[in-house]
mmCIF file of C-alpha atoms and ligand atoms in Angstrom:
data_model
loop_
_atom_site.group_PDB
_atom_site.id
_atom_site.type_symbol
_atom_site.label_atom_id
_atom_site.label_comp_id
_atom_site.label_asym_id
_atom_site.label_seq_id
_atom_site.Cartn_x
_atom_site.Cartn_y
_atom_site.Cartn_z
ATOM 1 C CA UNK A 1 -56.037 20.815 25.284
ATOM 2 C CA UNK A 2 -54.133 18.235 23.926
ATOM 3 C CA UNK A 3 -52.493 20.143 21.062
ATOM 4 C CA UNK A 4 -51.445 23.222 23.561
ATOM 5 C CA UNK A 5 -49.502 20.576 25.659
ATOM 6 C CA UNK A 6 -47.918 18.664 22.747
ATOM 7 C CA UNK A 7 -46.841 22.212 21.345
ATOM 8 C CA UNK A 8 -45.886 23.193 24.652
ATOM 9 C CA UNK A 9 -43.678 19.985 25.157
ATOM 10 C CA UNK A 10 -42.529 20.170 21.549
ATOM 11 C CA UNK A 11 -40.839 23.471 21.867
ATOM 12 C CA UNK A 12 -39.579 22.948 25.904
ATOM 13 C CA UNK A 13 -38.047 19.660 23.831
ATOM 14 C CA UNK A 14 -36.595 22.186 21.167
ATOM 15 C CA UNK A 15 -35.370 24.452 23.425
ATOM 16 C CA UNK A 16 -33.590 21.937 25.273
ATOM 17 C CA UNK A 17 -31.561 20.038 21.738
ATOM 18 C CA UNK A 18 -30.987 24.006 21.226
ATOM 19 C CA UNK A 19 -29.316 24.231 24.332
ATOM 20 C CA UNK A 20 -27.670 20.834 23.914
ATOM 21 C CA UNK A 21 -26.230 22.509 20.499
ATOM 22 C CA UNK A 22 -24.806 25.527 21.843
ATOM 23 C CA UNK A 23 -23.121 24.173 24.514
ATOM 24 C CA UNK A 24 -21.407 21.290 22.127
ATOM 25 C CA UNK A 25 -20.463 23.976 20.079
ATOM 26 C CA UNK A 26 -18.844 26.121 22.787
ATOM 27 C CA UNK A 27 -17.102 22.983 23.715
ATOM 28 C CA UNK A 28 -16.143 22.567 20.283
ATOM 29 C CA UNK A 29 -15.125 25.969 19.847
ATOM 30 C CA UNK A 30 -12.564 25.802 22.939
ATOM 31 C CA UNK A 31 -11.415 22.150 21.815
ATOM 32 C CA UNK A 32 -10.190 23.789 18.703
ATOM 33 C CA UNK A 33 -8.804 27.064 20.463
ATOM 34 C CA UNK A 34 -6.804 24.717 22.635
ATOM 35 C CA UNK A 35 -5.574 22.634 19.878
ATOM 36 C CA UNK A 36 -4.462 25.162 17.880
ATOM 37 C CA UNK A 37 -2.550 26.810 21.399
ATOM 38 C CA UNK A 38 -0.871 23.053 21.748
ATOM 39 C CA UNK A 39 0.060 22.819 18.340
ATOM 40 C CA UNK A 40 1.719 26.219 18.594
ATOM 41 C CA UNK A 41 3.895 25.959 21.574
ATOM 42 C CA UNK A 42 4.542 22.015 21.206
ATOM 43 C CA UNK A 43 6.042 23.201 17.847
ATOM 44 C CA UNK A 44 8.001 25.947 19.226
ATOM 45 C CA UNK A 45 9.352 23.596 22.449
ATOM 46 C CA UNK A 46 9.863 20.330 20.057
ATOM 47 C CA UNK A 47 11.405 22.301 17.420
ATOM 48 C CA UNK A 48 14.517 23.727 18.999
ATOM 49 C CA UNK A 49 16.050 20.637 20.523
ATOM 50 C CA UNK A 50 14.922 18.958 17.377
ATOM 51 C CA UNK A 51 17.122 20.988 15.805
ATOM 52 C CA UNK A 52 19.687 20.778 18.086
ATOM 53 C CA UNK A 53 19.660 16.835 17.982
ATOM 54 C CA UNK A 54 20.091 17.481 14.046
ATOM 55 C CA UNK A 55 23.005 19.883 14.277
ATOM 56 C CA UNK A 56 24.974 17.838 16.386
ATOM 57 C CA UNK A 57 24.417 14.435 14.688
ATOM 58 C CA UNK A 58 25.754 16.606 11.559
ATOM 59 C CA UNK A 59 28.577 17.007 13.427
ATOM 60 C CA UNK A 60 29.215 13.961 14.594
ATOM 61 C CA UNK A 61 28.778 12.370 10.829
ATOM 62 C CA UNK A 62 31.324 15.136 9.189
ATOM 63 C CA UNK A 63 33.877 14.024 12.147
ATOM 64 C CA UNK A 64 33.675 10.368 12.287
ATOM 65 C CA UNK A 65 33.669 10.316 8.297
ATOM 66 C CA UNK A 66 36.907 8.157 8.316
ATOM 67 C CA UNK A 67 36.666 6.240 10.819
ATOM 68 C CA UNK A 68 33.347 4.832 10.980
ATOM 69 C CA UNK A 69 32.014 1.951 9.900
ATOM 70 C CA UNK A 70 29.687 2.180 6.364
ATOM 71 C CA UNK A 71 26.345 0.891 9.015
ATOM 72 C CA UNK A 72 27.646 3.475 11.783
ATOM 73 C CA UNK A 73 27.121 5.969 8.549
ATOM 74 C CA UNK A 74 24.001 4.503 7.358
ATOM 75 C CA UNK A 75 22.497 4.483 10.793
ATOM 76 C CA UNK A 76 23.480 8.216 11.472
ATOM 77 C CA UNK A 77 22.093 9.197 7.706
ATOM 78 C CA UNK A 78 18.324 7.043 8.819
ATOM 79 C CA UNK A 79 18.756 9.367 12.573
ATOM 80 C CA UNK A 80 19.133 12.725 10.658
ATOM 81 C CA UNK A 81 16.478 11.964 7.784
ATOM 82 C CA UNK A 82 13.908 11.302 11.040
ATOM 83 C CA UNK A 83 15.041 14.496 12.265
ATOM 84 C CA UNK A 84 14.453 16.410 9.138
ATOM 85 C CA UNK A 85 11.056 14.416 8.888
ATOM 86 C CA UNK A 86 10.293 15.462 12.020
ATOM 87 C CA UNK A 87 11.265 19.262 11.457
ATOM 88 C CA UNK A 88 8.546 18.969 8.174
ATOM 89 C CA UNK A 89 5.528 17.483 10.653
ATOM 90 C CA UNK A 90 6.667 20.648 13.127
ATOM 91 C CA UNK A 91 7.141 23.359 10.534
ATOM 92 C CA UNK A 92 3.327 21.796 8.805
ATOM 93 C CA UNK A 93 1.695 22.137 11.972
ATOM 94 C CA UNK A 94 3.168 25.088 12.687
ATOM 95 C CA UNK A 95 1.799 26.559 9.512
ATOM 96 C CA UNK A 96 -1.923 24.590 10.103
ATOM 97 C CA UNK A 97 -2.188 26.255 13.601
ATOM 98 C CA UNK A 98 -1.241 29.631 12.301
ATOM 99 C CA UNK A 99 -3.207 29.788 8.844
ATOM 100 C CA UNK A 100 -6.034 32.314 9.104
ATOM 101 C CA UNK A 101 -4.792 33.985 12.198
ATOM 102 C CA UNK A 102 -3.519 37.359 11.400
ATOM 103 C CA UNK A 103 -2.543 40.384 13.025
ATOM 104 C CA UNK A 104 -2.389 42.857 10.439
ATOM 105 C CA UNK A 105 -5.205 43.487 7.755
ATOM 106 C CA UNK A 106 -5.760 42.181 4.765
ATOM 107 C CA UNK A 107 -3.964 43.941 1.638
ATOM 108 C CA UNK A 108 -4.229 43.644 -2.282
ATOM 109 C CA UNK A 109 -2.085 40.492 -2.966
ATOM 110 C CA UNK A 110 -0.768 40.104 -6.598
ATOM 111 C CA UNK A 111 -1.579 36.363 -7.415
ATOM 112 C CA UNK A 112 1.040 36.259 -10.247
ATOM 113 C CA UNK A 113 3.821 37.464 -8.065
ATOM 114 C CA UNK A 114 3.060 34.920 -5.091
ATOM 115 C CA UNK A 115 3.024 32.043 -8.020
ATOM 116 C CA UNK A 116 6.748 33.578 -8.403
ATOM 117 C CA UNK A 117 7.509 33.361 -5.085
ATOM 118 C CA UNK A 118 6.184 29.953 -4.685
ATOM 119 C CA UNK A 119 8.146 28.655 -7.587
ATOM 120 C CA UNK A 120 11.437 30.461 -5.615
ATOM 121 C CA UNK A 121 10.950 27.835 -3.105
ATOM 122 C CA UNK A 122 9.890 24.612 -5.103
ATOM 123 C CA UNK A 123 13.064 24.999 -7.662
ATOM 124 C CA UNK A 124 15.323 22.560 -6.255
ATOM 125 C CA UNK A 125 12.223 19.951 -6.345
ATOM 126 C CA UNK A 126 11.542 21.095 -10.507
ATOM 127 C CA UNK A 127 15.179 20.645 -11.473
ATOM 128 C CA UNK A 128 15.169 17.101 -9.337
ATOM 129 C CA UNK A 129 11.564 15.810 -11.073
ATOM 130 C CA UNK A 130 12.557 17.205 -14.433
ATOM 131 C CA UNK A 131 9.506 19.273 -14.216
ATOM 132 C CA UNK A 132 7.803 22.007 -15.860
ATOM 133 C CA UNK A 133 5.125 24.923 -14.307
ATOM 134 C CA UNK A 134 3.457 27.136 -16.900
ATOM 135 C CA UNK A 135 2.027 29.840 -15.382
ATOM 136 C CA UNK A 136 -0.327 32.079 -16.733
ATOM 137 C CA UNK A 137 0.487 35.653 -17.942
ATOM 138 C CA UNK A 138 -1.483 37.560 -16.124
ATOM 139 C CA UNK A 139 -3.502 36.186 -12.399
ATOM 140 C CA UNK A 140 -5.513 38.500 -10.233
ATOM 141 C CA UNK A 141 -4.861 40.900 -7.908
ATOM 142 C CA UNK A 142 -7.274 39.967 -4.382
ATOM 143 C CA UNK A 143 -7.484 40.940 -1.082
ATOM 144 C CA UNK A 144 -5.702 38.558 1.215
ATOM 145 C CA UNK A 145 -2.049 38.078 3.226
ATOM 146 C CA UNK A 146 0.598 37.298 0.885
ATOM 147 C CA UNK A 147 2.508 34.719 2.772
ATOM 148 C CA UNK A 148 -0.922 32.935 2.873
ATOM 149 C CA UNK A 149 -1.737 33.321 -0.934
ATOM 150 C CA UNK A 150 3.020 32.211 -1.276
ATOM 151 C CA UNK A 151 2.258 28.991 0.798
ATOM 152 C CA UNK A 152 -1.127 27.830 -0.887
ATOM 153 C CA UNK A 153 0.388 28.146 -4.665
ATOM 154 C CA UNK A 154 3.549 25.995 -3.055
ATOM 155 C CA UNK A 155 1.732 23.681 -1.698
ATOM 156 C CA UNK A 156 -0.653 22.980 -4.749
ATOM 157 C CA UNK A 157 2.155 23.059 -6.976
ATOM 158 C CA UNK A 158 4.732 21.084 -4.841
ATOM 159 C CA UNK A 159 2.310 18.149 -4.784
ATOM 160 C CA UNK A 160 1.653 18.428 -8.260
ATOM 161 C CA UNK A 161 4.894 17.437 -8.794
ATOM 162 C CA UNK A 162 5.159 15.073 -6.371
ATOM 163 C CA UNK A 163 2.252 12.826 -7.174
ATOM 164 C CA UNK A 164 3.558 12.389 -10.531
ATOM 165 C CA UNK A 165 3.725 9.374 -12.659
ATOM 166 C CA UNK A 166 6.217 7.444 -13.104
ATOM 167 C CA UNK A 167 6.181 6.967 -16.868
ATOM 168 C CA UNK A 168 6.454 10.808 -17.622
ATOM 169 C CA UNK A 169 7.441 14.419 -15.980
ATOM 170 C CA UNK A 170 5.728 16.604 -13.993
ATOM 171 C CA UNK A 171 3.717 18.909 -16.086
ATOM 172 C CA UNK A 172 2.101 21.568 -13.971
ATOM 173 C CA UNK A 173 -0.399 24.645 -15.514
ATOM 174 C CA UNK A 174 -0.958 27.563 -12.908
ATOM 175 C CA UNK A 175 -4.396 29.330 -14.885
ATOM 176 C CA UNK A 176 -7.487 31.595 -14.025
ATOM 177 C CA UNK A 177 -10.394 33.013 -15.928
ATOM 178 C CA UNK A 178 -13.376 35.459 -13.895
ATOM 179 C CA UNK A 179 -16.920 33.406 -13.590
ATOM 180 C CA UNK A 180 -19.132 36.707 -12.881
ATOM 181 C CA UNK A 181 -18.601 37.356 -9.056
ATOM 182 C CA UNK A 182 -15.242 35.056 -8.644
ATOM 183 C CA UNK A 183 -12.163 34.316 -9.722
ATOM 184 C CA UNK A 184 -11.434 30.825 -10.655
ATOM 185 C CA UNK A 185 -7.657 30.234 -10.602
ATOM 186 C CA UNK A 186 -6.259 25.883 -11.104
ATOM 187 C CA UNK A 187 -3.337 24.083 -10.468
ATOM 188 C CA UNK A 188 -3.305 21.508 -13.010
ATOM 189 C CA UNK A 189 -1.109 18.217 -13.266
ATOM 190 C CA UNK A 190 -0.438 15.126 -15.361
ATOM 191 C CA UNK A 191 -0.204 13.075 -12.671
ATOM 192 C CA UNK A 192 -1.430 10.214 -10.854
ATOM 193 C CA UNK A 193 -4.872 11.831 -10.419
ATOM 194 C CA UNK A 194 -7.234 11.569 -7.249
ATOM 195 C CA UNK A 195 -10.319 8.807 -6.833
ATOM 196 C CA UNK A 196 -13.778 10.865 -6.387
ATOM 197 C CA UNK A 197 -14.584 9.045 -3.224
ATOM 198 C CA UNK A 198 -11.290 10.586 -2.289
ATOM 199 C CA UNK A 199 -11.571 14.385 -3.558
ATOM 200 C CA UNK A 200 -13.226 15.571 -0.297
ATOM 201 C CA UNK A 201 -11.851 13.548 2.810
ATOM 202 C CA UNK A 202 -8.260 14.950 1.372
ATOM 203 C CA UNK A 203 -8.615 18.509 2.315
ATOM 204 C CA UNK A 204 -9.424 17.495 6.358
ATOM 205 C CA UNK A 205 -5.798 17.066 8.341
ATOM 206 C CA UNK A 206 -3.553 13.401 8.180
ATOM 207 C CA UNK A 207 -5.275 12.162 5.276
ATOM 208 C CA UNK A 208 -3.123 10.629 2.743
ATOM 209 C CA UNK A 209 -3.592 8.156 -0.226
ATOM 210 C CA UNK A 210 0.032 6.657 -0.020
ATOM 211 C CA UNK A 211 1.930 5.169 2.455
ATOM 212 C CA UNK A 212 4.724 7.533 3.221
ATOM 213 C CA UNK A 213 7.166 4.286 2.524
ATOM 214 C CA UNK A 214 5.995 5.455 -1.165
ATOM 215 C CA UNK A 215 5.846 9.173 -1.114
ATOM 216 C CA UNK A 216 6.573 11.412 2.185
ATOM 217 C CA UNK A 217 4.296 13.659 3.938
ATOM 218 C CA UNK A 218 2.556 14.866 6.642
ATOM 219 C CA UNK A 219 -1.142 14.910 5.102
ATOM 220 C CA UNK A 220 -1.527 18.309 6.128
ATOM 221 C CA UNK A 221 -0.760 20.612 3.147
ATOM 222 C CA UNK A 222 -4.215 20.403 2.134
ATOM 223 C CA UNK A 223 -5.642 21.108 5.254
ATOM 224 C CA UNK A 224 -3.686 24.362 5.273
ATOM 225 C CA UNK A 225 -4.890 25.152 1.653
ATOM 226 C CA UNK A 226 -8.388 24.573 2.656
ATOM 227 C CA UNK A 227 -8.390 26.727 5.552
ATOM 228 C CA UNK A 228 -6.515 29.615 3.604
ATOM 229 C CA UNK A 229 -8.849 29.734 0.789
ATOM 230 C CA UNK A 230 -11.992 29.993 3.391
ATOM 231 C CA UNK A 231 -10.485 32.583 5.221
ATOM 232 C CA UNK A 232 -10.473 34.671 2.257
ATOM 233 C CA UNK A 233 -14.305 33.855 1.403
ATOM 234 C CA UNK A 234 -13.518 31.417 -1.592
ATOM 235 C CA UNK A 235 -13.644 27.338 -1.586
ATOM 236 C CA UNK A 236 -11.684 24.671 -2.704
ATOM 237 C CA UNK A 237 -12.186 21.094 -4.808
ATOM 238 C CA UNK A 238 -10.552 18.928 -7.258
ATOM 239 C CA UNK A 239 -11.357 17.650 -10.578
ATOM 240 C CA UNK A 240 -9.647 14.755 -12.166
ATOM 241 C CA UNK A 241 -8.954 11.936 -14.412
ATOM 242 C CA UNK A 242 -7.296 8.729 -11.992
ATOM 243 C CA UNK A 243 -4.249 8.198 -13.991
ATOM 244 C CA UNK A 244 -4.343 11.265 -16.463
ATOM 245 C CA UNK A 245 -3.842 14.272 -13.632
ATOM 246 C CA UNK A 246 -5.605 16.767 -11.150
ATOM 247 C CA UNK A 247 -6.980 19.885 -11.387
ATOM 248 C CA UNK A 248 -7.572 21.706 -8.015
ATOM 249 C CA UNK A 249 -9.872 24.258 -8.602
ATOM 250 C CA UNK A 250 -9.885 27.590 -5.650
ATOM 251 C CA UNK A 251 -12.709 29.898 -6.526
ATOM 252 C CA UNK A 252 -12.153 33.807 -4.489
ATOM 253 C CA UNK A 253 -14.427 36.252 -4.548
ATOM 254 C CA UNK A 254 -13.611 39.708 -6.678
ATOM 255 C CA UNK A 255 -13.315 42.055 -3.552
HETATM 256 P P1 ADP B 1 0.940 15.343 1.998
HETATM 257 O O1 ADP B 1 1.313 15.675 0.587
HETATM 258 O O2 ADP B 1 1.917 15.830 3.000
HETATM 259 O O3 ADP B 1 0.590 13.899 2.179
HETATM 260 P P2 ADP B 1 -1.477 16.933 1.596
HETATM 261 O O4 ADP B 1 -2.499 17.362 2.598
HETATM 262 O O5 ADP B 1 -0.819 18.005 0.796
HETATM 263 O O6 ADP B 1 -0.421 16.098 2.408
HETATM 264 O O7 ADP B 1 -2.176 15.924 0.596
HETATM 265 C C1 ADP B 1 -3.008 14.891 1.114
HETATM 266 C C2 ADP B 1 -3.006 13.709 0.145
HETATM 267 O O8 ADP B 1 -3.708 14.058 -1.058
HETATM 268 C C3 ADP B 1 -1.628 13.282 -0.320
HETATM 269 O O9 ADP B 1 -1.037 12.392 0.603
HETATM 270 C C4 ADP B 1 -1.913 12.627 -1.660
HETATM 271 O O10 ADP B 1 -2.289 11.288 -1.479
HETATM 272 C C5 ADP B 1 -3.132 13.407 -2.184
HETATM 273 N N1 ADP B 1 -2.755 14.441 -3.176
HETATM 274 C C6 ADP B 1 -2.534 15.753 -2.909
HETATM 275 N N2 ADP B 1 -2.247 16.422 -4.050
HETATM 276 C C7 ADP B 1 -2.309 15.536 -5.058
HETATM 277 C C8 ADP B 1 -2.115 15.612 -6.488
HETATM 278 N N3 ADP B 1 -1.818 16.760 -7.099
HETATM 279 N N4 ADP B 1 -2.277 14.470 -7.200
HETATM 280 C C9 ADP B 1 -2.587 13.298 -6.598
HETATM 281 N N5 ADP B 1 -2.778 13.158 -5.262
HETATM 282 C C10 ADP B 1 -2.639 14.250 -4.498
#
């Protein structure tokens, strides 16, 4: 008798933590719907008089050139360099929010050409750092959405050459080789390499290792690598030597 009422009160118990759990995760669910619905529209209302603000303190700088004071100058440079800071944190949520959401279907993506692409954008930051990205001759061609497969090669790569050291130049390796199943394609980097208590908590949104007084960003590139990468099926990690560089690693599955 006693077992049939233990069992019995044992599974109402279960049934109710199972209940508990699906409701939390409906909850959760919606949380995230809505967040990703704020981030969209905030972006979209912040970003236009944002950029208004930053048009017309342009102006106001080229027109006062003479006449101002040298602080009057410096303070309008600090206003405009929070507005362009500003545009970055709006354009990075922009991209978190719309990562993985997709109206049209997949197509074959040709890895090599979005590494191309990717390097289009970063050039002005190579020149600057004195930098160098090898790329590999040939990369695969997988099922995904280009722009997704453009911004997670210039992400990877831009921080590679941001997180440099400061004794030597960027040196950045774009590679790939097939393990059975999956591709395995790396960013590789000389630089200041990542901690291994710190190789997972990077990938989750506004976590950074630097204060942005040393290096600027918005902590969210990562985040937005992450999330592409899983949408195709793949995953994401790092491997690294503190001090000697970073590899980050994406493995994708051959369609
Ligand atoms: P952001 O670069 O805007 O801070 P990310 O999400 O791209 O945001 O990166 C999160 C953090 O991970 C960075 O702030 C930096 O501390 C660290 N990080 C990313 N890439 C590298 C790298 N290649 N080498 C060393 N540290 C890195």
């Amino acid at each position: 008798w006693t077992d049939i009422t233990d069992r019995k009160r044992a599974e109402a118990e279960l049934q109710a933590v199972n209940q508990r759990l699906a409701e939390q995760a409906g909850q959760l669910m919606r949380v995230n719907a809505d967040l990703e619905q704020f981030a969209s529209v905030a972006s979209h209302d912040l970003r236009q008089p944002l950029r208004m603000v930053a048009s017309y303190l342009g102006l106001i700088r080229r027109d006062i050139q003479t006449q101002a004071s040298p602080e009057l100058r410096e303070y309008l440079g600090f206003a405009l360099d929070g507005a362009k800071r500003m545009d970055r944190l709006i354009q990075d949520l922009l991209d978190y929010s719309r990562s993985g959401r997709h109206s049209d279907a997949e197509a074959p993506v040709d890895f090599h050409q979005a590494v191309q692409e990717a390097l289009q954008h970063l050039q002005p930051v190579i020149d600057e750092q004195g930098g160098e990205v090898i790329v590999a001759e040939t990369l695969p061609i997988l099922s995904g959405h280009r722009d997704d497969v453009v911004r997670l090669f210039q992400n990877l790569i831009g921080n590679a050459l941001k997180y440099r050291t400061p004794d030597r130049p960027p040196r950045v390796q774009v590679g790939c080789q097939r393990d059975g199943q999956c591709w395995r394609i790396w960013v590789a980097d000389n630089g200041r390499g990542i901690a291994e208590a710190d190789r997972e908590r990077v990938f989750k949104i506004f976590q950074r290792l630097v204060p942005s007084s040393e290096c600027e960003g918005t902590g969210i590139g990562l985040a937005v690598c992450k999330k592409i990468v899983e949408n195709m099926g793949g995953r994401i990690w790092i491997d690294s030597v503190p001090g000697q560089g970073s590899t980050f690693q994406v493995s994708l599955p051959v369609d």
